[in-house]
Amino acid sequence: MTTKKVVLRFSAETADKPIIYHLVKDYDLIINILKAQINPHKEGTMVLEISGDKYDEGISFLEKQGILVQPLETEVVRNEQRCTSCGACSAHCPTQALYIERPSMDVRFDGEKCILCLMCLKICPVRAMEVRV
């Protein structure tokens, strides 16, 4: 079974369609929505983890609907040498991929939980969080 992370980009014309419903019902795909955002102009992005034997058929369906599908090939990594364990990033991480380990008070990073919101890059005062392509 194929499992991949993708970024979907919706236009105002496609944002109100039941796209995820069809991926699940028509293509028997397992969908994990990692991040979703829609702006006032009804344009949106969604980061999904998609699993299933009909993965390629589901992706083809999305593209036929006018949705831009991009593989999620980048990842956020923590530069251990730069990190001072100040904890600023952990307070802003929506998935707790960055967290403070107690009692040592060291900042830890679980890349599997990361949804690439990139808040940590903006918040980190010593630039210890980096994007790897």
CSV table of C-alpha atoms in Angstrom, one decimal:
chain,number,residue,atom,x,y,z
A,1,MET,CA,0.0,0.0,0.0
A,2,THR,CA,1.3,3.4,-1.0
A,3,THR,CA,1.5,6.1,1.6
A,4,LYS,CA,2.6,9.6,0.5
A,5,LYS,CA,2.4,13.2,1.8
A,6,VAL,CA,1.1,15.7,-0.7
A,7,VAL,CA,0.2,19.4,-0.8
A,8,LEU,CA,-3.1,20.3,-2.6
A,9,ARG,CA,-3.7,23.8,-3.9
A,10,PHE,CA,-7.3,24.7,-4.4
A,11,SER,CA,-8.7,27.6,-6.5
A,12,ALA,CA,-11.8,29.4,-5.6
A,13,GLU,CA,-13.7,27.3,-8.1
A,14,THR,CA,-12.6,24.0,-6.5
A,15,ALA,CA,-12.6,25.0,-2.8
A,16,ASP,CA,-16.2,24.2,-2.2
A,17,LYS,CA,-16.3,20.8,-3.9
A,18,PRO,CA,-16.4,17.5,-1.8
A,19,ILE,CA,-13.0,16.4,-3.1
A,20,ILE,CA,-11.8,14.5,0.0
A,21,TYR,CA,-15.1,12.7,0.2
A,22,HIS,CA,-14.6,11.3,-3.3
A,23,LEU,CA,-11.0,10.3,-2.6
A,24,VAL,CA,-12.3,8.2,0.3
A,25,LYS,CA,-15.5,6.8,-1.2
A,26,ASP,CA,-14.6,6.4,-4.9
A,27,TYR,CA,-10.9,5.4,-4.6
A,28,ASP,CA,-10.9,3.8,-1.1
A,29,LEU,CA,-8.1,6.0,0.1
A,30,ILE,CA,-7.2,6.6,3.7
A,31,ILE,CA,-6.8,10.3,4.2
A,32,ASN,CA,-5.0,12.0,7.1
A,33,ILE,CA,-5.4,15.8,6.9
A,34,LEU,CA,-2.2,17.3,8.4
A,35,LYS,CA,-2.9,20.9,7.7
A,36,ALA,CA,-5.7,22.9,5.9
A,37,GLN,CA,-6.1,26.6,5.2
A,38,ILE,CA,-8.5,28.6,3.2
A,39,ASN,CA,-8.3,32.4,2.6
A,40,PRO,CA,-11.1,34.9,2.3
A,41,HIS,CA,-11.0,34.5,-1.5
A,42,LYS,CA,-11.7,30.8,-1.1
A,43,GLU,CA,-8.3,29.7,-2.3
A,44,GLY,CA,-6.8,27.1,-0.2
A,45,THR,CA,-4.0,24.6,0.6
A,46,MET,CA,-4.2,21.2,2.3
A,47,VAL,CA,-1.4,18.9,3.4
A,48,LEU,CA,-2.5,15.3,3.3
A,49,GLU,CA,-1.1,11.9,4.0
A,50,ILE,CA,-2.7,9.6,1.5
A,51,SER,CA,-2.6,5.7,1.7
A,52,GLY,CA,-4.2,3.1,-0.5
A,53,ASP,CA,-3.9,0.9,-3.5
A,54,LYS,CA,-5.6,3.3,-5.8
A,55,TYR,CA,-3.3,6.2,-4.9
A,56,ASP,CA,-2.4,7.0,-8.5
A,57,GLU,CA,-6.0,7.0,-9.6
A,58,GLY,CA,-6.9,9.3,-6.8
A,59,ILE,CA,-4.1,11.8,-7.7
A,60,SER,CA,-5.3,11.7,-11.4
A,61,PHE,CA,-8.9,12.5,-10.2
A,62,LEU,CA,-7.5,15.5,-8.2
A,63,GLU,CA,-5.7,16.8,-11.2
A,64,LYS,CA,-8.7,16.4,-13.5
A,65,GLN,CA,-10.7,18.5,-11.0
A,66,GLY,CA,-8.2,21.4,-11.4
A,67,ILE,CA,-6.4,20.9,-8.1
A,68,LEU,CA,-2.6,21.3,-8.2
A,69,VAL,CA,-1.0,18.3,-6.5
A,70,GLN,CA,2.6,18.6,-5.3
A,71,PRO,CA,4.6,15.9,-3.5
A,72,LEU,CA,5.8,16.9,0.0
A,73,GLU,CA,9.4,16.4,-0.5
A,74,THR,CA,10.8,18.9,1.9
A,75,GLU,CA,11.3,18.3,5.6
A,76,VAL,CA,12.1,20.4,8.6
A,77,VAL,CA,15.2,19.4,10.6
A,78,ARG,CA,16.7,20.7,13.8
A,79,ASN,CA,20.3,21.8,13.9
A,80,GLU,CA,21.5,20.3,17.2
A,81,GLN,CA,24.6,22.5,17.4
A,82,ARG,CA,22.6,25.7,17.0
A,83,CYS,CA,19.7,24.9,19.3
A,84,THR,CA,19.9,26.4,22.8
A,85,SER,CA,16.8,24.7,24.0
A,86,CYS,CA,15.1,28.0,24.7
A,87,GLY,CA,11.7,26.5,24.0
A,88,ALA,CA,10.3,29.3,21.9
A,89,CYS,CA,9.5,26.9,19.1
A,90,SER,CA,7.6,24.4,21.3
A,91,ALA,CA,5.0,27.0,22.3
A,92,HIS,CA,4.1,27.6,18.6
A,93,CYS,CA,4.2,24.1,17.2
A,94,PRO,CA,0.6,23.1,16.4
A,95,THR,CA,1.3,19.3,16.5
A,96,GLN,CA,3.8,19.2,19.4
A,97,ALA,CA,6.5,17.9,17.0
A,98,LEU,CA,8.7,20.3,19.0
A,99,TYR,CA,8.4,19.7,22.7
A,100,ILE,CA,10.3,20.2,25.9
A,101,GLU,CA,11.5,17.0,27.5
A,102,ARG,CA,11.3,17.0,31.3
A,103,PRO,CA,13.1,17.1,33.6
A,104,SER,CA,16.1,17.9,31.5
A,105,MET,CA,14.2,20.8,29.8
A,106,ASP,CA,15.8,20.0,26.4
A,107,VAL,CA,13.9,20.7,23.3
A,108,ARG,CA,13.2,17.6,21.2
A,109,PHE,CA,11.9,17.3,17.7
A,110,ASP,CA,9.7,14.5,16.3
A,111,GLY,CA,9.8,14.9,12.5
A,112,GLU,CA,7.0,12.4,12.0
A,113,LYS,CA,4.6,14.8,13.7
A,114,CYS,CA,5.8,17.8,11.6
A,115,ILE,CA,3.2,19.2,9.1
A,116,LEU,CA,5.6,21.8,7.6
A,117,CYS,CA,3.7,24.8,8.9
A,118,LEU,CA,7.2,26.4,9.2
A,119,MET,CA,6.3,28.4,12.3
A,120,CYS,CA,9.4,27.1,14.0
A,121,LEU,CA,11.6,28.7,11.3
A,122,LYS,CA,9.9,32.1,12.0
A,123,ILE,CA,10.1,31.8,15.8
A,124,CYS,CA,13.5,30.3,16.4
A,125,PRO,CA,15.9,33.1,17.6
A,126,VAL,CA,19.0,31.2,16.7
A,127,ARG,CA,17.7,29.7,13.4
A,128,ALA,CA,18.2,26.1,14.6
A,129,MET,CA,15.2,24.9,12.5
A,130,GLU,CA,16.0,24.4,8.9
A,131,VAL,CA,14.3,23.2,5.7
A,132,ARG,CA,15.9,20.3,3.9
A,133,VAL,CA,14.8,19.6,0.3
